[in-house]
Coordinates of C-alpha atoms in Angstrom, one line a residue:
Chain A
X1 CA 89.0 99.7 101.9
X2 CA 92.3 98.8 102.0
X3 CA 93.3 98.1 98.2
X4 CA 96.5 95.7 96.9
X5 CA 99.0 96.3 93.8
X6 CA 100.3 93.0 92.2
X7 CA 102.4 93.0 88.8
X8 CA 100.0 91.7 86.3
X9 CA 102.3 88.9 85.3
X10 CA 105.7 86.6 86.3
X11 CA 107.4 83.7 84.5
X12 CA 108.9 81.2 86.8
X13 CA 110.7 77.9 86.1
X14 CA 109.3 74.6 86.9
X15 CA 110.7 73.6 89.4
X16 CA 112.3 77.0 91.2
X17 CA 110.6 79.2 93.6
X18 CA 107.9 81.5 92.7
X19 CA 108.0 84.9 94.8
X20 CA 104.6 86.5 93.8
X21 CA 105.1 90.1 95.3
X22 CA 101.9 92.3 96.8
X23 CA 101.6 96.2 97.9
X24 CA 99.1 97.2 100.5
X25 CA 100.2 100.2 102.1
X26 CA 97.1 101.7 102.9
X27 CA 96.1 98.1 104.8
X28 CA 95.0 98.7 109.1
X29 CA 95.7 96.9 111.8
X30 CA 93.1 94.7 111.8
X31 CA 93.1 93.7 108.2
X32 CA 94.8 90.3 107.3
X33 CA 96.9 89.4 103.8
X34 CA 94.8 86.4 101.9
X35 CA 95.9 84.6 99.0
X36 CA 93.9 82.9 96.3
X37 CA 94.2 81.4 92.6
X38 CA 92.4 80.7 90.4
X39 CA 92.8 78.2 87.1
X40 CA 91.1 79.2 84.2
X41 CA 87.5 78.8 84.5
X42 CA 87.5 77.2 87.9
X43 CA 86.3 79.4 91.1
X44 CA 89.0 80.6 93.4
X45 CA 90.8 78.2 95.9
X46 CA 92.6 79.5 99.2
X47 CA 96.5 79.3 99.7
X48 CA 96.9 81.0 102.8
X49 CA 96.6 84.4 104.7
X50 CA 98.3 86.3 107.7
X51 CA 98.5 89.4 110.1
X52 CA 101.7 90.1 111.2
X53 CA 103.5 87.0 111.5
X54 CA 104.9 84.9 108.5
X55 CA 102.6 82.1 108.0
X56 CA 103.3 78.2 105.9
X57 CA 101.3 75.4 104.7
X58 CA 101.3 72.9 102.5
X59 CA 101.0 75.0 99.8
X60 CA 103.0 78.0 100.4
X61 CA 104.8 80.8 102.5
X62 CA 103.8 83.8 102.9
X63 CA 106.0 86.4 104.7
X64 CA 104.9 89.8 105.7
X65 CA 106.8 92.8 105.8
X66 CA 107.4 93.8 109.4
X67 CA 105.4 97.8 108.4
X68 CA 103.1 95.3 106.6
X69 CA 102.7 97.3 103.6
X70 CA 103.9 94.6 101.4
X71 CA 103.8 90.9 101.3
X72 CA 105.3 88.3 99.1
X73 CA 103.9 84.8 98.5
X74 CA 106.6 82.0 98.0
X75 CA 105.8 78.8 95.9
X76 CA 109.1 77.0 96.6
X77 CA 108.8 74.4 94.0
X78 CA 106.6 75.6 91.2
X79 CA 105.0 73.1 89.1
X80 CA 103.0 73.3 85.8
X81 CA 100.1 73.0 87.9
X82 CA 100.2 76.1 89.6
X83 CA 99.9 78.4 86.5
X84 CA 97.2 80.3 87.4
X85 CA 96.2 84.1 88.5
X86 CA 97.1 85.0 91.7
X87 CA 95.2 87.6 94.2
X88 CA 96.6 89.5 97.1
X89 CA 93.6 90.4 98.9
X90 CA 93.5 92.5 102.0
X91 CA 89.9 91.3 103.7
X92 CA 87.5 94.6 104.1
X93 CA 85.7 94.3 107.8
X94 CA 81.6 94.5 107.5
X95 CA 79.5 95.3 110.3
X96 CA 78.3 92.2 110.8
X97 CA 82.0 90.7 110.9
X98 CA 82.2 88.4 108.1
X99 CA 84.7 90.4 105.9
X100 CA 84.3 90.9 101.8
X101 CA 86.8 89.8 99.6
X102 CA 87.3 92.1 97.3
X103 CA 89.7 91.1 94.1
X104 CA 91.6 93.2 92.0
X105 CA 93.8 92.3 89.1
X106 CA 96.4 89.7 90.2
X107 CA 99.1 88.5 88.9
X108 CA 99.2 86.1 86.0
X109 CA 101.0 83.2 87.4
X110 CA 103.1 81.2 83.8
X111 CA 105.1 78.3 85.0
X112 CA 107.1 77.4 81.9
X113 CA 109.2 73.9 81.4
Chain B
X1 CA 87.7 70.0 103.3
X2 CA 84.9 72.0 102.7
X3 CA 83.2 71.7 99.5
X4 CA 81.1 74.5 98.3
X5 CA 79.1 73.4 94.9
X6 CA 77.0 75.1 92.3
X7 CA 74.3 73.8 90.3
X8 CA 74.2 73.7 87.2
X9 CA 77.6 74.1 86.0
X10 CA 77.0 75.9 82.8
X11 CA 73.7 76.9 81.2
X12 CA 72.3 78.9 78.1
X13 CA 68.9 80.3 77.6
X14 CA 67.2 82.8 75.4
X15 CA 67.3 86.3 76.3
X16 CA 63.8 87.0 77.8
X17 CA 64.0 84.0 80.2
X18 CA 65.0 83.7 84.0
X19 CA 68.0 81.3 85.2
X20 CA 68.4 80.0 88.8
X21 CA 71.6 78.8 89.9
X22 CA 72.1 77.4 93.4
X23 CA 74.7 77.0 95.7
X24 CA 75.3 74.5 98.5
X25 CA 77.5 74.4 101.5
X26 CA 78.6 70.5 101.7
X27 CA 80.1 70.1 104.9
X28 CA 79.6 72.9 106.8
X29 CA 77.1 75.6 107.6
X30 CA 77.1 79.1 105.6
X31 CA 75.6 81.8 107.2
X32 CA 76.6 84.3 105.3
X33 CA 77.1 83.3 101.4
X34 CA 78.3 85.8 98.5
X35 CA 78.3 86.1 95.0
X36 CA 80.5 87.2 92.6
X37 CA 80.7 87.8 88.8
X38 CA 83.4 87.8 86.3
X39 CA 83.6 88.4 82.9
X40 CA 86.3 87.1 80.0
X41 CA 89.7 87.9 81.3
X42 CA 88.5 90.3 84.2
X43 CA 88.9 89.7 88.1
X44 CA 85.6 88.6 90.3
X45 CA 83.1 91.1 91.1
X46 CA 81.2 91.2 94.5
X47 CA 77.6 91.4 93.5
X48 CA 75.9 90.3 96.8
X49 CA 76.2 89.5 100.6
X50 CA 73.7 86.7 101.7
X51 CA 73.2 86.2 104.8
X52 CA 70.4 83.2 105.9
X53 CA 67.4 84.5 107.0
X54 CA 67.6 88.6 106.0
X55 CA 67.6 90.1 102.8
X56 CA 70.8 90.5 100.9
X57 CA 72.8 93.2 100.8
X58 CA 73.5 94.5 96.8
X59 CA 76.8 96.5 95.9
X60 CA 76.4 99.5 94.2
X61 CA 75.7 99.3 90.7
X62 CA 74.1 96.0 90.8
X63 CA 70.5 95.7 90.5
X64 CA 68.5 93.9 93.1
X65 CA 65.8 93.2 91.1
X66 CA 67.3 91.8 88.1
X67 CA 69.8 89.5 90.7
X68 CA 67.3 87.6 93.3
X69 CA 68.8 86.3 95.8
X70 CA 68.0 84.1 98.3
X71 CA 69.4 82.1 101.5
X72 CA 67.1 80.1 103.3
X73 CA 68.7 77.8 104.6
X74 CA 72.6 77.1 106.3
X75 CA 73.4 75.5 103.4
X76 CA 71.8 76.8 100.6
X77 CA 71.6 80.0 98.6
X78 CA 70.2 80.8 95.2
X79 CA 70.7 83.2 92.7
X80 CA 67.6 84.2 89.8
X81 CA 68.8 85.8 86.8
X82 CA 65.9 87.5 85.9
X83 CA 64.1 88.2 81.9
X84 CA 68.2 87.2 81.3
X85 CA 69.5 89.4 78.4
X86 CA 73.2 89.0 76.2
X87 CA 74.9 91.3 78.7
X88 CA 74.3 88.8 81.1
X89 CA 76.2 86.1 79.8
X90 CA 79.2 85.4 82.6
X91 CA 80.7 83.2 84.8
X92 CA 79.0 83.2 88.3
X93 CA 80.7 81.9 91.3
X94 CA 79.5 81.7 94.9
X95 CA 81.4 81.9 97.7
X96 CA 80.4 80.8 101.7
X97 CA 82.0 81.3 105.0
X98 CA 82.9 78.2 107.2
X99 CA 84.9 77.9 110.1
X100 CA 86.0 81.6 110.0
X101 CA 87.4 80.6 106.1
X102 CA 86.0 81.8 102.7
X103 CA 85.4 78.7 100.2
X104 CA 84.4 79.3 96.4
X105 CA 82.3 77.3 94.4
X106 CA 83.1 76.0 90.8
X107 CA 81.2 78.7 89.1
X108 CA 78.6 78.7 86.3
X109 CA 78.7 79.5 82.9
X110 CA 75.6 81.7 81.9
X111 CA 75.4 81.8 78.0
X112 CA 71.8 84.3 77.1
X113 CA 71.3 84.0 73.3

């Protein structure tokens, strides 16, 4: 299984870009980037998630290094809102086709005023 | 969007006793549901793979007879608890797969006295 390193935690100011950075150099071919969060004592909820390409929603970018060892997730306008942890997860295919997520650490996400 | 939800949000029981907690897909059908675990300030852990209709697949180190689980329908999978003891007490969230995305419940709050 392909396995992520995040930092454990980032400070950004409201307002400015967060760039959440993720390490996956051992990811294949067929395994995509996914990004969750999750505010304290609530279950995870999806940002966004990738291949190759860089991919954007409403929520955030994420861009994808062209070896795709590492991605970085962009928050361009943090609020206080989005303090949360952060997972980088690379999604683990099962025989049956409905990949695991497995989560790691993440990063500790503190949006500060 | 979808909607996974978990019933109930938080319980507590004496140790000895068995605790059901349920999960429902709202909008969509799940055929394959998971659950996951996490204790105080530590990342989810995979417990299960439900998928409706079979038996559930455990990962390692979880027992299959303490953690009953069971998917019986598209939108609907339960988890027992069973004879519940302190070291049980954690925050259970379920997860289902709809329209090739993973959605995560609220979680629930298991407190064994």
């Amino acid at each position: 299984d392909a396995k992520t390193t995040q930092p454990p935690s980032m400070d950004c100011a409201e307002g400015r870009a967060a760039n959440l950075p993720c390490n996956h150099s051992t990811i294949s071919g067929n395994e995509y980037v996914y990004w969750y969060r999750q505010i304290h004592s609530q279950g995870p909820q999806y940002i966004i998630h990738g291949l190759k390409n860089n991919e954007t929603n409403e929520m955030a970018s994420l861009i994808i290094t062209e070896d795709r060892k590492s991605s970085t997730l962009i928050l361009p306008h943090a609020t206080l809102r989005d303090t949360a942890v952060y997972y980088c997860i690379v999604r683990v295919a099962t025989s049956s086709n409905t990949g695991k997520l497995i989560f790691g650490q993440g990063t500790t996400l503190q949006v500060k005023p | 969007g979808a909607v996974v939800s978990q019933h109930p949000s938080r319980v507590i029981c004496k140790s000895g006793t068995s605790v059901k907690i349920e999960c429902r897909s709202l909008d969509f059908q799940a055929t394959t549901m998971f659950w996951y675990r996490q204790f105080p300030k530590q990342s989810l852990m995979l417990m299960a793979t439900s998928n409706e209709g079979s038996k559930a697949t455990y990962e390692q180190g979880v027992e299959k007879d303490k953690f009953l689980i069971n998917h019986a329908s598209l939108t609907l999978s339960t988890l027992t608890v069973t004879s519940a003891h302190p070291e049980d007490s954690s925050f259970y969230i379920c997860s289902a797969i709809g329209r090739a995305e993973q959605f995560f419940g609220p979680g629930t709050r298991l407190t064994v006295l």
